[in-house]
PDB file of C-alpha atoms in Angstrom:
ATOM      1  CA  UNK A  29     112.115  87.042  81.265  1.00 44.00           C
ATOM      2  CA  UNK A  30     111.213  89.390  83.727  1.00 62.00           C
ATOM      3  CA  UNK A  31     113.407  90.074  87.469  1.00 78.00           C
ATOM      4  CA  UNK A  32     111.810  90.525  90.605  1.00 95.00           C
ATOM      5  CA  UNK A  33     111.100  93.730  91.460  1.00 96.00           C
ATOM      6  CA  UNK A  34     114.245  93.863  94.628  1.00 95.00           C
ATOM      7  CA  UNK A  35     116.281  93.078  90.918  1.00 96.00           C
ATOM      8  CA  UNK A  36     114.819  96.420  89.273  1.00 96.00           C
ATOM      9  CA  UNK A  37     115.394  98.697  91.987  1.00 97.00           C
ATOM     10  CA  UNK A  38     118.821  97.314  92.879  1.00 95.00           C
ATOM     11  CA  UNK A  39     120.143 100.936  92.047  1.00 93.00           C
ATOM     12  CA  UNK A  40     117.289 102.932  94.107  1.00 96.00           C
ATOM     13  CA  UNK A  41     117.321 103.105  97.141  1.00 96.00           C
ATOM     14  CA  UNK A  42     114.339 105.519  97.306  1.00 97.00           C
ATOM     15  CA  UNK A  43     112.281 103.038  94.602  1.00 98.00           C
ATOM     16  CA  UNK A  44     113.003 100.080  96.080  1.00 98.00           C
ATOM     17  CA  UNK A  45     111.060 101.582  99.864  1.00 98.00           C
ATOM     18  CA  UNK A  46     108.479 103.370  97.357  1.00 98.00           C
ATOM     19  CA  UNK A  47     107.849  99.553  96.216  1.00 98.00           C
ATOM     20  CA  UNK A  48     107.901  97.976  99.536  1.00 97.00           C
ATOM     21  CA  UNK A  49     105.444 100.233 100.307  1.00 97.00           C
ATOM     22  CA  UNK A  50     103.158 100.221  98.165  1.00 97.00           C
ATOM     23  CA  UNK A  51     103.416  96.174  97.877  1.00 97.00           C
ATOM     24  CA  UNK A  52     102.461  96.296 101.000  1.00 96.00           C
ATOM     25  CA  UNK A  53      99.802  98.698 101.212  1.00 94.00           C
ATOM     26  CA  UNK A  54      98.517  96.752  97.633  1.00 95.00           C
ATOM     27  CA  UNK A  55      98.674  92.602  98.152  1.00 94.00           C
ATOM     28  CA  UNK A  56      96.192  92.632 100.767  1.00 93.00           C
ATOM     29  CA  UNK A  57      93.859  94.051  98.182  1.00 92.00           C
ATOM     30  CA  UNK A  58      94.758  90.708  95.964  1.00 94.00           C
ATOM     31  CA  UNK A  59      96.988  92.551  93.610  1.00 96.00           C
ATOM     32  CA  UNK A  60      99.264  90.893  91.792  1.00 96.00           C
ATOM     33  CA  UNK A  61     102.938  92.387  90.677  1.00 97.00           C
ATOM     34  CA  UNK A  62     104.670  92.394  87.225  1.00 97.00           C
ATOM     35  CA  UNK A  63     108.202  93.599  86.590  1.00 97.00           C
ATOM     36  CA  UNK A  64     108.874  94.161  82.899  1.00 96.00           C
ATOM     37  CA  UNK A  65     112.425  95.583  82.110  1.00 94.00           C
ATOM     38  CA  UNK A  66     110.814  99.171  81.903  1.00 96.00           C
ATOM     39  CA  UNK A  67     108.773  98.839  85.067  1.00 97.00           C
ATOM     40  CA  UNK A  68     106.927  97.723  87.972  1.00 98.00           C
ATOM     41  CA  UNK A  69     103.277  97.040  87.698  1.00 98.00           C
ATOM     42  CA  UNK A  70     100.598  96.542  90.252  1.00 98.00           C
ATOM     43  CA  UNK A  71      97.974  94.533  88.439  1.00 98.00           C
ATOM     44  CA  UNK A  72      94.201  93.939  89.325  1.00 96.00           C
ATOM     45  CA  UNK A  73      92.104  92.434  86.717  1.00 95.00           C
ATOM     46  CA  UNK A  74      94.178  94.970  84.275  1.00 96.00           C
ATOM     47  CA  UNK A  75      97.524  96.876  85.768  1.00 97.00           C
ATOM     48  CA  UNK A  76      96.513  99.843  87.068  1.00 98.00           C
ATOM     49  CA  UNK A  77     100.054 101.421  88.730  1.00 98.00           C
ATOM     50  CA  UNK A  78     103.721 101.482  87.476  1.00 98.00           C
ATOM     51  CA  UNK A  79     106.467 101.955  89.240  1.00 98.00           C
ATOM     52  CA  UNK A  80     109.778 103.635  87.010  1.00 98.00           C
ATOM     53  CA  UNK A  81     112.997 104.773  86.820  1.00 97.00           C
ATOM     54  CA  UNK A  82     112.923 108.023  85.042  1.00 96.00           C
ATOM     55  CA  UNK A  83     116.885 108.354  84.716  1.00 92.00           C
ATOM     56  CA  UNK A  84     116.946 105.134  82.588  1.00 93.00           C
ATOM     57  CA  UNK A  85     114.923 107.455  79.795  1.00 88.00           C
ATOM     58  CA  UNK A  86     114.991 110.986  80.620  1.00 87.00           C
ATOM     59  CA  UNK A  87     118.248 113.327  80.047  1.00 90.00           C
ATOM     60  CA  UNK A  88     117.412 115.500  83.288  1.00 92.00           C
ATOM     61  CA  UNK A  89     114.520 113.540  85.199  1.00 93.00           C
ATOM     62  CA  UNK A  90     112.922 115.435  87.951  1.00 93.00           C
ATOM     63  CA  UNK A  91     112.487 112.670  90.716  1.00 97.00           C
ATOM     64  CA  UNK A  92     114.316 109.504  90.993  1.00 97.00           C
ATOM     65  CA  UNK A  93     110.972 107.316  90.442  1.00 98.00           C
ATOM     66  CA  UNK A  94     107.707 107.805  89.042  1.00 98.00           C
ATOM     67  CA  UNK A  95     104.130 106.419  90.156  1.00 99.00           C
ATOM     68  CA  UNK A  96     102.206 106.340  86.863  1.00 99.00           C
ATOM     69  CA  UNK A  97      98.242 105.429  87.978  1.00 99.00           C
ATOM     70  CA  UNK A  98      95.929 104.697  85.653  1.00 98.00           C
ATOM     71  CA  UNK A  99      91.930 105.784  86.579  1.00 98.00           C
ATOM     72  CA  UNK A 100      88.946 106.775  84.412  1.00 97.00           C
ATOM     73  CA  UNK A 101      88.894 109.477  85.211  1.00 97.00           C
ATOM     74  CA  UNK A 102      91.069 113.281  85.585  1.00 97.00           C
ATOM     75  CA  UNK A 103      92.314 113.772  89.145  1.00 96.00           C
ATOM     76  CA  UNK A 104      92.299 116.928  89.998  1.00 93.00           C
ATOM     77  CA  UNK A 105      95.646 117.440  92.457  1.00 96.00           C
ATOM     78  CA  UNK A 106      98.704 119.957  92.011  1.00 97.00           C
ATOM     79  CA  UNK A 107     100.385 116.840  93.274  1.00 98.00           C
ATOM     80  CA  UNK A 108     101.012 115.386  89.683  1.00 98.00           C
ATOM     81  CA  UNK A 109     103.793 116.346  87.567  1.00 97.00           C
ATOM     82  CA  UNK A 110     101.645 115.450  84.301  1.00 97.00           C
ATOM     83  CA  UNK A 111      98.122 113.788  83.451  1.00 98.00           C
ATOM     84  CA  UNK A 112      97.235 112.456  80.190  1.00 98.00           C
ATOM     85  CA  UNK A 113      95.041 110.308  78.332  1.00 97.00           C
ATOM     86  CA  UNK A 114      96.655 108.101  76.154  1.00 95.00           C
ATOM     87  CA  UNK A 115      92.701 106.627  75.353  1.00 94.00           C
ATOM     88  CA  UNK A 116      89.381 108.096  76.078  1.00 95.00           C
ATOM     89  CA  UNK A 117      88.422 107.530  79.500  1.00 92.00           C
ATOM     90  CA  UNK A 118      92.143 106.525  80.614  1.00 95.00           C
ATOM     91  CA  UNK A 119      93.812 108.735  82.422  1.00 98.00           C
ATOM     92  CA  UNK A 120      97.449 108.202  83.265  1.00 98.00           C
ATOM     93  CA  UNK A 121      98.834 110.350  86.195  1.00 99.00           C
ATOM     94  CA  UNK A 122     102.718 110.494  86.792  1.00 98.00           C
ATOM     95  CA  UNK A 123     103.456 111.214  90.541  1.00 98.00           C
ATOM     96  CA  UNK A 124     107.284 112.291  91.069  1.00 98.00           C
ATOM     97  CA  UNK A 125     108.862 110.453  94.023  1.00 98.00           C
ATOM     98  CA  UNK A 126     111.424 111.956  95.968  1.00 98.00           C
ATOM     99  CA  UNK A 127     111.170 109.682  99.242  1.00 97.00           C
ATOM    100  CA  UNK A 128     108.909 107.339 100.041  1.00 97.00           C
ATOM    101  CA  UNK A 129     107.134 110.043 102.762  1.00 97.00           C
ATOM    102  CA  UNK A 130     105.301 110.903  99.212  1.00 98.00           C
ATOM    103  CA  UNK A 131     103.628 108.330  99.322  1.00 98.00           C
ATOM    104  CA  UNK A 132     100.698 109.439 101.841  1.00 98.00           C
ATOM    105  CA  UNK A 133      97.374 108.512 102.877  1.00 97.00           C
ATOM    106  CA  UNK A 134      95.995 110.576  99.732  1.00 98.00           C
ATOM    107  CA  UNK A 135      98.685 108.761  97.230  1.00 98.00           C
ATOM    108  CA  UNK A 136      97.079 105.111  98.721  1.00 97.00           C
ATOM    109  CA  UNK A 137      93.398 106.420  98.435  1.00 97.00           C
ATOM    110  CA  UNK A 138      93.931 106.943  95.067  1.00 98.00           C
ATOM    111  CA  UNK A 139      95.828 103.716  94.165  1.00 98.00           C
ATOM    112  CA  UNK A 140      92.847 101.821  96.248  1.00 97.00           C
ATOM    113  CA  UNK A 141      90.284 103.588  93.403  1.00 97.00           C
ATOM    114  CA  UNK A 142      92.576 102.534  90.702  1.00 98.00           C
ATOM    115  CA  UNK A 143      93.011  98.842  92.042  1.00 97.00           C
ATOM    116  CA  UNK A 144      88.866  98.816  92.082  1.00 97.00           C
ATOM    117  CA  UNK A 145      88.532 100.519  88.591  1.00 97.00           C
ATOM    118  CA  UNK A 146      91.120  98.097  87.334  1.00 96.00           C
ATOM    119  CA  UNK A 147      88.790  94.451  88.193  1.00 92.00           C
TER     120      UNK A 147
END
């Protein structure tokens, strides 16, 4: 059974305003929202960004939450603390989030390509 996402973040401060934001830069879009118990997902035809708690798996995380977005293509931004593809032609990139001011104009240009990549 999953929780709502306010129920994940109980114990961020900084991801439960990095959700709120992007929930509400993402719904009017018609995306859709999945909490698992790893993560948050913002869902199009296929998910296409995750919301997580690094501390709940990583010894000495960098940022308090992670925005994982998933395009087909490389991005090519200093910005990202790693990119991979885990298949060809999908390319995760992990965006460390310190406050929610990280989450910028560029941050929702590129979630608005992976929402349209995603139907």
């Amino acid at each position: 059974m999953s929780a709502a996402p306010e129920e994940f973040f109980a114990e961020s401060t900084i991801g439960l305003e990095a959700y709120r934001r992007l929930r509400d830069e993402m719904l009017p879009l018609g995306v859709t929202v999945r909490t698992t118990k790893s993560q948050v997902g913002f869902v199009s035809r296929r998910p296409f960004a995750f919301l997580w708690l690094p501390g709940r798996y990583l010894r000495h995380p960098r940022s308090p939450v992670v925005l994982s977005i998933a395009l087909p293509r490389r991005l090519p931004s200093h910005r990202f603390a790693q990119v991979v593809e885990p298949a060809p032609g999908r390319w995760m990139h992990h965006l460390d989030i310190h406050s929610v001011a990280d989450l910028d104009d560029e941050v929702a240009g590129w979630l608005r390509d992976a929402a349209a990549a995603a139907q």
